[in-house]
Coordinates of C-alpha atoms in Angstrom, one line a residue:
Chain A
X1 CA 10.7 70.8 -20.7
X2 CA 10.0 71.5 -16.6
X3 CA 6.3 71.4 -17.4
X4 CA 6.3 68.2 -18.8
X5 CA 8.7 66.5 -15.7
X6 CA 6.3 68.2 -13.7
X7 CA 3.1 65.7 -15.1
X8 CA 5.2 63.0 -15.7
X9 CA 7.4 60.7 -13.9
X10 CA 11.4 60.4 -14.4
X11 CA 12.1 57.6 -17.1
X12 CA 13.6 54.7 -14.7
X13 CA 10.4 55.1 -12.1
X14 CA 8.1 55.0 -15.4
X15 CA 10.2 51.5 -16.3
X16 CA 10.1 50.1 -12.9
X17 CA 5.8 50.4 -12.4
X18 CA 5.2 49.4 -15.9
X19 CA 7.5 46.4 -15.1
X20 CA 6.0 46.1 -11.6
X21 CA 2.4 45.8 -13.3
X22 CA 3.4 43.7 -15.6
X23 CA 5.1 41.2 -13.2
X24 CA 1.9 41.0 -11.8
X25 CA -0.8 40.6 -14.5
X26 CA 1.7 37.3 -15.7
X27 CA 2.0 36.0 -12.0
X28 CA -1.6 36.9 -11.1
X29 CA -3.4 36.7 -14.5
X30 CA -2.2 34.9 -17.3
X31 CA 0.3 32.0 -15.7
X32 CA -3.3 30.3 -14.5
X33 CA -4.3 30.7 -18.4
X34 CA -2.0 29.3 -19.3
X35 CA -1.7 26.6 -16.6
X36 CA -5.5 25.0 -17.9
X37 CA -4.5 25.1 -21.3
X38 CA -1.3 23.6 -20.5
X39 CA -2.5 21.0 -17.8
X40 CA -4.9 20.0 -20.3
X41 CA -2.7 19.1 -23.3
X42 CA 0.0 17.3 -20.5
X43 CA -1.2 14.3 -22.1
X44 CA -1.3 15.5 -25.7
X45 CA -4.1 16.8 -27.6
X46 CA -6.1 13.1 -28.2
X47 CA -6.1 12.3 -24.7
X48 CA -8.0 16.2 -23.5
X49 CA -10.8 15.5 -26.5
X50 CA -11.0 12.3 -25.6
X51 CA -12.1 13.8 -22.8
X52 CA -14.7 16.2 -24.2
X53 CA -15.9 13.2 -25.5
X54 CA -17.8 11.1 -22.5
X55 CA -21.5 11.3 -23.0
X56 CA -20.9 13.0 -19.2
X57 CA -19.2 15.7 -20.4
X58 CA -21.6 16.1 -23.7
X59 CA -24.8 16.0 -20.5
X60 CA -23.0 19.0 -18.9
X61 CA -22.1 21.0 -22.0
X62 CA -26.0 20.7 -22.6
X63 CA -27.3 21.6 -19.2
X64 CA -25.0 24.7 -19.2
X65 CA -26.1 26.1 -22.5
X66 CA -30.0 25.2 -21.3
X67 CA -29.3 27.5 -18.0
X68 CA -27.9 30.1 -20.0
X69 CA -30.3 30.0 -23.0
X70 CA -32.7 30.5 -20.0
X71 CA -30.9 33.1 -17.6
X72 CA -30.1 35.2 -19.9
X73 CA -33.3 36.3 -21.6
X74 CA -34.9 36.7 -18.2
X75 CA -32.4 38.9 -17.1
X76 CA -32.1 40.5 -20.2
X77 CA -36.0 41.5 -20.3
X78 CA -36.0 42.3 -16.7
X79 CA -32.7 44.4 -17.3
X80 CA -34.4 46.7 -19.8
X81 CA -37.6 47.3 -17.4
X82 CA -35.4 47.9 -14.7
X83 CA -33.7 50.4 -16.4
X84 CA -36.3 52.0 -17.9
X85 CA -38.5 52.4 -14.7
X86 CA -35.5 54.0 -12.8
X87 CA -33.7 56.0 -15.6
X88 CA -36.1 57.9 -17.0
X89 CA -39.1 58.4 -14.1
X90 CA -38.2 59.7 -10.8
X91 CA -40.2 58.1 -7.9
X92 CA -40.1 57.6 -4.1
X93 CA -37.9 54.5 -3.2
X94 CA -35.7 54.9 -6.3
X95 CA -32.6 54.8 -4.6
X96 CA -33.4 52.1 -2.4
X97 CA -34.3 50.5 -5.4
X98 CA -31.2 50.2 -7.1
X99 CA -29.8 48.8 -3.9
X100 CA -32.0 46.1 -4.2
X101 CA -31.1 45.3 -7.6
X102 CA -27.6 45.1 -6.5
X103 CA -28.5 43.2 -4.0
X104 CA -27.7 40.0 -5.4
X105 CA -23.7 40.7 -6.0
X106 CA -23.1 41.2 -2.6
X107 CA -24.9 37.9 -1.3
X108 CA -22.6 34.9 -1.8
X109 CA -23.2 32.4 -4.3
X110 CA -23.5 29.6 -1.4
X111 CA -26.3 31.3 0.2
X112 CA -28.3 32.1 -3.2
X113 CA -28.1 28.5 -3.1
X114 CA -29.0 27.9 0.5
X115 CA -32.5 30.0 0.3
X116 CA -33.8 28.2 -3.2
X117 CA -33.3 25.1 -0.8
X118 CA -35.5 26.7 1.9
X119 CA -37.7 27.4 -1.1
X120 CA -38.3 24.5 -2.8
X121 CA -36.2 21.9 -0.7
X122 CA -37.7 18.6 0.8
X123 CA -37.6 20.4 4.2
X124 CA -38.6 24.0 2.6
X125 CA -41.8 26.3 2.6
X126 CA -42.9 24.3 -0.8
X127 CA -41.1 21.1 -0.2
X128 CA -44.5 18.9 0.7
X129 CA -46.8 20.8 -2.5
X130 CA -44.1 20.3 -4.5
X131 CA -43.7 16.6 -3.6
X132 CA -47.6 15.6 -3.6
X133 CA -47.4 16.7 -7.2
X134 CA -44.7 15.2 -8.1
X135 CA -42.6 18.2 -9.2
X136 CA -38.4 18.5 -8.4
X137 CA -37.1 22.2 -8.5
X138 CA -34.0 21.6 -6.1
X139 CA -31.7 18.8 -6.9
X140 CA -33.0 19.1 -10.9
X141 CA -32.5 21.7 -13.8
X142 CA -35.3 24.2 -12.5
X143 CA -33.3 25.1 -9.4
X144 CA -30.0 25.2 -11.6
X145 CA -31.6 27.3 -13.8
X146 CA -33.5 29.8 -10.5
X147 CA -30.3 30.4 -8.9
X148 CA -28.4 30.5 -11.9
X149 CA -31.0 33.5 -12.3
X150 CA -30.2 35.0 -9.0
X151 CA -26.5 35.6 -9.4
X152 CA -26.4 37.3 -12.3
X153 CA -29.7 39.0 -11.6
X154 CA -27.8 42.2 -11.4
X155 CA -25.2 42.1 -14.6
X156 CA -27.9 44.3 -17.4
X157 CA -29.8 46.2 -15.0
X158 CA -26.2 47.9 -13.7
X159 CA -24.9 48.0 -17.0
X160 CA -28.1 50.0 -18.6
X161 CA -29.6 51.9 -15.9
X162 CA -26.7 54.9 -15.5
X163 CA -25.7 54.4 -19.5
X164 CA -29.8 55.0 -20.3
X165 CA -29.6 57.7 -17.0
X166 CA -26.6 59.8 -18.9
X167 CA -28.8 59.4 -22.2
X168 CA -31.6 61.3 -20.8
X169 CA -35.2 60.9 -22.1
X170 CA -35.0 64.3 -24.5
X171 CA -34.9 61.4 -27.7
X172 CA -37.8 59.8 -26.3
X173 CA -39.5 63.0 -25.7
X174 CA -39.5 64.3 -29.4
X175 CA -40.1 61.0 -30.8
X176 CA -43.3 61.1 -28.8
X177 CA -44.4 64.5 -29.7
X178 CA -43.6 64.0 -33.5
X179 CA -46.1 60.5 -33.2
X180 CA -44.2 58.0 -32.2
X181 CA -46.5 55.1 -29.7
X182 CA -44.3 53.8 -26.4
X183 CA -43.2 50.9 -28.2
X184 CA -41.9 52.2 -31.9
X185 CA -40.1 54.8 -29.2
X186 CA -38.2 52.5 -27.4
X187 CA -37.7 50.1 -30.7
X188 CA -36.3 52.8 -32.8
X189 CA -34.5 55.7 -30.3
X190 CA -34.3 54.4 -27.2
X191 CA -32.9 50.5 -28.3
X192 CA -30.6 51.5 -30.5
X193 CA -28.8 54.3 -28.2
X194 CA -28.2 51.3 -25.5
X195 CA -27.4 48.8 -28.0
X196 CA -23.5 48.5 -26.5
X197 CA -24.9 48.6 -23.3
X198 CA -27.0 46.0 -23.9
X199 CA -24.5 43.7 -25.5
X200 CA -22.3 44.0 -22.8
X201 CA -24.5 43.0 -20.3
X202 CA -25.7 40.3 -21.9
X203 CA -22.0 38.5 -22.8
X204 CA -21.3 39.1 -18.5
X205 CA -24.3 37.6 -17.6
X206 CA -23.6 34.9 -20.2
X207 CA -20.4 34.3 -19.0
X208 CA -20.9 34.8 -14.9
X209 CA -24.8 31.9 -15.7
X210 CA -22.9 29.6 -17.7
X211 CA -19.5 29.4 -14.7
X212 CA -21.2 29.7 -12.0
X213 CA -19.9 27.0 -9.4
X214 CA -20.9 27.7 -5.9
X215 CA -24.9 28.6 -5.9
X216 CA -25.3 25.8 -8.7
X217 CA -23.2 23.2 -6.3
X218 CA -26.1 23.8 -3.8
X219 CA -29.0 23.1 -5.4
X220 CA -27.9 20.7 -8.1
X221 CA -27.3 17.3 -5.8
X222 CA -24.2 16.7 -8.4
X223 CA -26.0 13.9 -10.2
X224 CA -24.1 12.7 -13.0
X225 CA -25.2 13.0 -16.2
X226 CA -28.5 14.8 -14.8
X227 CA -27.8 18.3 -13.0
X228 CA -24.0 18.6 -13.8
X229 CA -22.7 21.6 -15.2
X230 CA -19.7 22.5 -16.8
X231 CA -18.1 23.9 -13.6
X232 CA -19.7 21.1 -11.7
X233 CA -18.4 18.3 -13.9
X234 CA -15.1 20.0 -13.9
X235 CA -14.8 19.6 -10.2
X236 CA -15.8 16.2 -10.2
X237 CA -13.1 14.8 -12.6
X238 CA -10.5 17.1 -10.4
X239 CA -11.5 15.0 -7.2
X240 CA -11.7 12.1 -8.8
X241 CA -7.9 12.6 -9.8
X242 CA -8.8 13.0 -13.4
X243 CA -6.9 15.9 -14.2
X244 CA -6.6 15.6 -17.4
X245 CA -10.0 15.3 -18.2
X246 CA -10.7 18.1 -15.3
X247 CA -8.6 20.8 -17.4
X248 CA -9.6 19.6 -20.9
X249 CA -13.1 20.6 -19.5
X250 CA -12.2 23.1 -17.4
X251 CA -10.4 24.4 -21.3
X252 CA -13.9 25.1 -22.7
X253 CA -14.8 27.4 -20.0
X254 CA -11.7 29.4 -20.2
X255 CA -12.0 28.9 -23.8
X256 CA -15.6 30.9 -23.3
X257 CA -14.0 33.7 -20.6
X258 CA -11.1 34.5 -23.6
X259 CA -13.9 35.0 -26.1
X260 CA -16.0 37.0 -23.5
X261 CA -12.7 39.0 -22.9
X262 CA -12.2 39.8 -27.1
X263 CA -15.8 40.7 -27.0
X264 CA -16.3 42.8 -24.7
X265 CA -13.0 44.5 -25.3
X266 CA -14.7 45.0 -29.0
X267 CA -17.5 46.6 -27.4
X268 CA -15.9 48.9 -25.4
X269 CA -13.7 50.2 -28.4
X270 CA -17.0 50.3 -30.6
X271 CA -18.7 52.4 -27.9
X272 CA -15.8 54.5 -27.8
X273 CA -16.1 55.3 -31.4
X274 CA -20.0 56.0 -31.9
X275 CA -19.4 58.1 -28.4
X276 CA -16.0 60.1 -30.4
X277 CA -18.2 60.7 -33.2
X278 CA -21.3 62.1 -31.2
X279 CA -19.5 64.6 -29.9
X280 CA -17.8 65.4 -33.5
X281 CA -21.0 66.3 -34.4
X282 CA -22.1 69.7 -32.7
X283 CA -19.3 72.3 -34.3
X284 CA -20.8 74.9 -32.4
X285 CA -19.8 73.0 -28.9
X286 CA -16.2 73.5 -29.1
X287 CA -13.9 71.7 -26.3
X288 CA -16.5 69.5 -24.9
Chain B
X1 CA -16.0 48.5 -15.1
X2 CA -19.5 49.6 -16.4
X3 CA -19.6 51.1 -20.2
X4 CA -21.4 54.2 -18.7
X5 CA -18.5 54.8 -17.3
X6 CA -16.9 55.8 -20.3
X7 CA -19.7 58.0 -21.0
X8 CA -18.7 61.8 -20.3
X9 CA -21.3 63.0 -21.2
X10 CA -23.3 64.6 -18.5
X11 CA -26.5 64.3 -16.6
X12 CA -29.2 66.8 -18.5
X13 CA -29.6 69.0 -15.5
X14 CA -31.8 71.1 -18.2
X15 CA -35.5 71.1 -17.3
X16 CA -38.0 71.9 -20.3
X17 CA -39.4 74.8 -20.0
X18 CA -43.2 74.7 -18.9
X19 CA -43.9 76.0 -22.5
X20 CA -42.8 72.9 -24.0
X21 CA -45.5 71.1 -21.4
X22 CA -43.2 68.0 -21.0
X23 CA -44.6 64.8 -22.0
X24 CA -44.7 62.0 -19.9
X25 CA -42.9 58.5 -21.1
X26 CA -45.2 55.6 -21.3
X27 CA -44.1 52.5 -19.7
X28 CA -43.8 53.5 -16.3
X29 CA -46.6 51.1 -14.6
X30 CA -45.4 48.7 -16.6
X31 CA -41.7 48.3 -16.2
X32 CA -41.7 49.4 -12.6
X33 CA -44.5 46.7 -11.6
X34 CA -42.3 43.8 -13.6
X35 CA -39.6 45.2 -11.7
X36 CA -40.7 44.6 -8.7
X37 CA -42.7 41.5 -9.4
X38 CA -39.4 40.1 -10.8
X39 CA -37.2 41.3 -7.8
X40 CA -39.9 39.8 -5.7
X41 CA -39.8 36.8 -7.3
X42 CA -35.9 35.7 -7.9
X43 CA -34.3 38.0 -4.8
X44 CA -36.6 38.8 -2.2
X45 CA -39.2 36.6 -1.4
X46 CA -36.5 33.3 -1.0
X47 CA -34.1 36.2 1.0
X48 CA -36.7 36.2 3.2
X49 CA -37.2 32.2 3.4
X50 CA -33.9 32.6 5.2
X51 CA -34.5 35.5 7.6
X52 CA -38.4 33.5 8.7
X53 CA -36.3 30.1 8.9
X54 CA -33.8 31.4 10.9
X55 CA -36.8 33.7 12.9
X56 CA -37.9 29.8 14.1
X57 CA -34.5 29.0 15.7
X58 CA -34.4 29.1 19.7
X59 CA -31.9 31.4 20.7
X60 CA -30.0 28.9 22.1
X61 CA -30.0 26.9 18.8
X62 CA -29.0 29.9 16.6
X63 CA -26.3 31.0 19.2
X64 CA -24.6 27.1 19.1
X65 CA -24.3 27.2 15.2
X66 CA -23.2 30.4 15.0
X67 CA -20.7 30.8 17.6
X68 CA -19.3 27.5 18.0
X69 CA -15.1 27.1 18.1
X70 CA -15.7 26.1 14.4
X71 CA -17.4 28.5 12.8
X72 CA -15.6 31.4 15.2
X73 CA -12.4 30.2 13.6
X74 CA -14.1 30.5 10.1
X75 CA -15.1 33.9 10.7
X76 CA -11.4 35.4 11.5
X77 CA -10.1 32.5 9.1
X78 CA -12.4 34.7 5.9
X79 CA -12.6 38.0 7.2
X80 CA -8.9 37.7 8.1
X81 CA -7.7 36.5 4.7
X82 CA -10.1 38.6 2.5
X83 CA -8.8 41.5 4.7
X84 CA -5.5 41.0 3.7
X85 CA -5.9 39.7 -0.6
X86 CA -7.9 43.3 -0.8
X87 CA -5.2 45.7 0.6
X88 CA -2.8 43.0 -1.8
X89 CA -6.2 44.4 -4.3
X90 CA -5.8 48.2 -3.4
X91 CA -1.8 48.4 -3.6
X92 CA -1.4 46.8 -7.3
X93 CA -5.0 47.7 -8.8
X94 CA -3.8 51.0 -7.8
X95 CA -0.8 50.6 -9.4
X96 CA -2.3 48.5 -12.9
X97 CA -5.2 51.3 -13.1
X98 CA -1.8 53.9 -12.7
X99 CA 0.4 52.4 -15.2
X100 CA -3.2 51.5 -18.1
X101 CA -3.8 55.5 -17.7
X102 CA -0.6 57.3 -17.5
X103 CA 1.9 55.3 -19.8
X104 CA 2.3 53.8 -23.0
X105 CA 4.0 50.3 -23.2
X106 CA 3.4 47.5 -26.0
X107 CA 0.4 44.9 -25.2
X108 CA -1.1 47.6 -23.3
X109 CA -4.6 47.3 -24.5
X110 CA -4.1 43.1 -24.0
X111 CA -3.0 43.5 -20.4
X112 CA -6.5 45.8 -20.0
X113 CA -8.2 43.6 -21.4
X114 CA -6.6 40.3 -19.5
X115 CA -7.6 42.9 -16.3
X116 CA -11.8 41.4 -16.4
X117 CA -10.2 37.8 -16.7
X118 CA -11.4 37.1 -13.3
X119 CA -14.8 38.3 -13.7
X120 CA -15.1 36.4 -17.1
X121 CA -12.9 33.2 -16.0
X122 CA -15.7 30.5 -13.8
X123 CA -14.4 30.4 -10.5
X124 CA -13.6 26.8 -10.1
X125 CA -11.6 26.9 -13.2
X126 CA -9.5 29.6 -11.5
X127 CA -9.4 26.9 -8.2
X128 CA -8.3 24.2 -10.0
X129 CA -5.3 26.9 -12.3
X130 CA -4.2 28.4 -8.9
X131 CA -4.0 25.0 -7.4
X132 CA -1.6 23.0 -10.3
X133 CA 0.0 26.6 -10.4
X134 CA 0.8 27.1 -6.1
X135 CA 0.8 23.3 -5.7
X136 CA 4.6 21.8 -4.4
X137 CA 5.6 20.4 -8.1
X138 CA 3.5 23.5 -9.8
X139 CA 5.4 26.0 -11.5
X140 CA 5.3 28.8 -9.1
X141 CA 4.5 26.7 -6.1
X142 CA 8.2 24.6 -6.6
X143 CA 10.5 27.5 -6.3
X144 CA 8.3 28.6 -2.5
X145 CA 8.0 24.5 -0.8
X146 CA 11.8 24.5 -0.9
X147 CA 12.2 27.6 0.8
X148 CA 9.2 26.4 3.8
X149 CA 6.6 28.4 2.8
X150 CA 3.8 26.3 0.5
X151 CA 1.6 28.0 -1.3
X152 CA -1.5 25.4 -2.5
X153 CA -3.8 23.5 0.5
X154 CA -3.4 26.4 3.0
X155 CA -3.7 30.2 4.4
X156 CA -1.3 31.4 1.9
X157 CA -3.7 30.0 -1.1
X158 CA -6.5 31.2 0.1
X159 CA -5.3 34.5 0.2
X160 CA -3.8 34.3 -2.9
X161 CA -7.0 32.7 -5.0
X162 CA -8.8 35.8 -3.2
X163 CA -6.1 38.6 -5.1
X164 CA -7.2 36.6 -7.9
X165 CA -10.8 37.0 -7.5
X166 CA -10.4 40.9 -6.4
X167 CA -8.4 42.5 -8.8
X168 CA -10.6 44.3 -10.5
X169 CA -13.0 45.6 -8.5
X170 CA -9.6 48.1 -7.4
X171 CA -8.6 48.7 -11.2
X172 CA -12.0 48.7 -12.5
X173 CA -13.6 51.9 -9.9
X174 CA -9.7 53.9 -9.9
X175 CA -9.4 53.7 -14.0
X176 CA -12.0 56.2 -14.9
X177 CA -10.9 58.6 -12.1
X178 CA -7.3 58.7 -13.0
X179 CA -8.7 59.1 -16.7
X180 CA -11.2 62.2 -16.0
X181 CA -8.3 63.6 -13.5
X182 CA -7.5 66.8 -14.8
X183 CA -3.8 67.7 -15.8
X184 CA -3.9 71.3 -14.8
X185 CA -4.4 70.4 -11.4
X186 CA -0.7 68.4 -11.6
X187 CA 0.3 71.6 -13.7
X188 CA -0.7 74.0 -10.7
X189 CA 1.2 71.8 -8.0
X190 CA 4.7 71.6 -10.3
X191 CA 4.0 75.3 -10.9
X192 CA 4.4 76.0 -7.0
X193 CA 7.1 73.8 -6.8
X194 CA 5.9 70.6 -5.6
X195 CA 7.9 67.5 -6.4
X196 CA 6.4 64.9 -8.7
X197 CA 6.2 62.8 -5.2
X198 CA 4.4 65.4 -3.4
X199 CA 2.0 66.4 -6.6
X200 CA 0.7 62.9 -6.2
X201 CA 0.7 62.4 -2.2
X202 CA -1.2 65.7 -1.8
X203 CA -2.8 66.1 -5.6
X204 CA -3.4 62.8 -7.2
X205 CA -4.3 60.5 -4.2
X206 CA -6.5 62.4 -2.5
X207 CA -9.2 62.4 -5.1
X208 CA -8.4 58.5 -6.1
X209 CA -9.0 57.8 -2.4
X210 CA -12.6 57.7 -2.4
X211 CA -12.8 55.4 -6.0
X212 CA -10.1 53.1 -3.9
X213 CA -12.1 52.8 -1.6
X214 CA -15.2 51.6 -2.9
X215 CA -13.2 49.0 -5.2
X216 CA -11.7 47.9 -1.6
X217 CA -15.1 47.5 0.0
X218 CA -16.1 45.6 -3.5
X219 CA -13.0 43.0 -3.4
X220 CA -13.2 42.5 0.1
X221 CA -17.5 41.8 0.0
X222 CA -17.0 39.7 -2.9
X223 CA -13.8 38.2 -0.9
X224 CA -16.4 37.3 2.1
X225 CA -18.9 35.3 0.2
X226 CA -16.4 33.4 -2.2
X227 CA -16.4 30.1 -2.7
X228 CA -15.7 28.2 -5.9
X229 CA -11.9 29.5 -6.1
X230 CA -11.2 28.8 -3.1
X231 CA -12.0 25.3 -1.7
X232 CA -9.7 24.1 -4.4
X233 CA -6.4 25.7 -3.0
X234 CA -7.5 25.9 0.8
X235 CA -6.9 22.3 2.1
X236 CA -10.4 22.8 3.7
X237 CA -9.1 21.9 7.6
X238 CA -11.5 22.3 10.0
X239 CA -10.3 25.3 12.6
X240 CA -7.1 26.2 10.3
X241 CA -8.5 26.5 6.5
X242 CA -12.0 26.4 6.2
X243 CA -14.2 29.4 4.9
X244 CA -17.4 29.8 6.2
X245 CA -18.8 29.6 2.8
X246 CA -17.5 25.8 3.2
X247 CA -18.8 25.4 6.5
X248 CA -22.7 26.5 5.3
X249 CA -21.8 23.5 2.9
X250 CA -21.0 20.9 5.4
X251 CA -23.8 21.5 7.8
X252 CA -26.0 21.3 4.3
X253 CA -24.5 18.1 3.4
X254 CA -25.1 16.9 7.1
X255 CA -28.8 18.1 6.6
X256 CA -28.4 20.5 9.6
X257 CA -30.8 22.9 7.5
X258 CA -31.3 25.2 11.2
X259 CA -26.8 25.2 11.2
X260 CA -26.7 26.3 7.7
X261 CA -29.2 29.1 8.1
X262 CA -28.0 30.3 11.2
X263 CA -24.9 30.4 9.6
X264 CA -26.3 32.2 6.7
X265 CA -28.0 35.0 8.1
X266 CA -24.9 35.8 9.7
X267 CA -23.1 35.9 6.2
X268 CA -26.3 37.7 4.3
X269 CA -26.3 40.9 7.8
X270 CA -22.7 40.9 6.9
X271 CA -23.1 41.8 3.4
X272 CA -25.6 44.1 3.9
X273 CA -23.7 45.6 5.7
X274 CA -21.2 46.0 3.2
X275 CA -23.5 46.5 0.5
X276 CA -24.6 49.8 2.4
X277 CA -21.1 50.6 3.1
X278 CA -20.4 50.6 -1.2
X279 CA -23.3 52.8 -1.7
X280 CA -22.6 55.5 0.7
X281 CA -18.9 55.1 -0.5
X282 CA -20.3 55.4 -4.1
X283 CA -22.1 58.8 -3.5
X284 CA -18.9 60.0 -1.6
X285 CA -17.6 59.2 -4.8
X286 CA -19.9 61.2 -7.1
X287 CA -19.9 64.3 -5.0
X288 CA -16.2 64.1 -4.9
X289 CA -15.9 64.3 -8.2
X290 CA -18.9 65.6 -9.3
X291 CA -18.7 68.8 -9.9
X292 CA -15.6 68.5 -11.9
X293 CA -16.1 67.0 -15.1

């Protein structure tokens, strides 16, 4: 009895802490989410759906999907390559390289947009050359993709690096000794081991890619029907006092967020289950 | 925050013996080469364009841009609001992590998943949702407006938006540390006659402190650069409620590329410093908790 009391709090403390935490979650997380959907449905479902049927909304959805469809595979390829290099080998400057991979996370989205304007804008490094060849990057789709790639750059790599480091490379060594080549080793040994981390990184990367606002806002130019992504479309509608339409489009993005959280929880659950199963395998190791 | 924190598999320190001549995995040159190529293309070269542009400014130009009263006011606001918000995040982040790890209650899984909402919800959506809630006629704002404390379109709104944005950082850094915390230490403290509060204060808290500090720094770094969720709720009045990222946008819209670049380079410098601080904190945290698990 006394030992139990020593490692847990009295019931009233427990209950008030839980109540306080739940109150905070309700106010700061649940209410904002609920507000998106209520505001969208303020004038009924019809009005909300009307806003989604606008051609401009459709083009924003299309652009957002295109952007994510280019961004996620690019960062996926990079994430796997970077994780392989950083987790499987020792080399000079590794810690520094890992820091650089994380760098885009700490750069303000606005600054991320600005650097591409400085590179490819009319006044930028390549501006005159691009103009001479009639290539548009800033205020066009390529700029939006570049800015999105930048802000989502570390997502997949930083999920995979610690995961692959924790797994070591014994299994890959074994595959090589048994005669597999590098690609076979990767596809049949490494990939199954990192699959949940991969899915996890991809959904987080995708959520951010579809929802990025600051960086995209700088490079987009806000040309309606052409360079507006969903979040930018939300801003325009909101600033035009089309509240219901703005929240209707926003609720699409909120649904995406909820879906992301669901998949993420599912992946975590799967991963934990696999992990537990793996821990239970060797019976000769008690109490791992 | 990461799935790897779930993995308790310790780093393999067993180096193979000389006899089993260790085979080197293939692909080092390919993967490292591609990593460096992509990193340079997407991150390093574009960021260097910012530095080059900054160095092409004269000192007077630079100083006029980064130290005008309006910009100075925006630094004070951005850092003040970020500091306040991250401190709130530390308190409630620790509370949430504690409740999620230590207690059982209905809906716990949902709350746990919901903590990541600020990561998943696009910032613009968060911005307009919070504005709708906190405005004078909103669900929450209506109770504060009569008290003379308007929550939206002023600094209060900025701090609230930044609390929302930064919350997951603290929870997700503290949670795994609390999960790995060994109950034996608490039992020992109790056996030695410590009260529950003393055990928390002198045994648990010191263990969690590095993670708490890391989460604080991450939330702070994110808050300083945040744009999307803040601009809808801030009111954006020059000298009063105008954050630094908005200053950059404002200068860009007036085609003042030199000014925008100068202010951006200041922000980039601050990001660098924060990144180094976070790295140092994380390695300190690893050292502190490294030996145990």
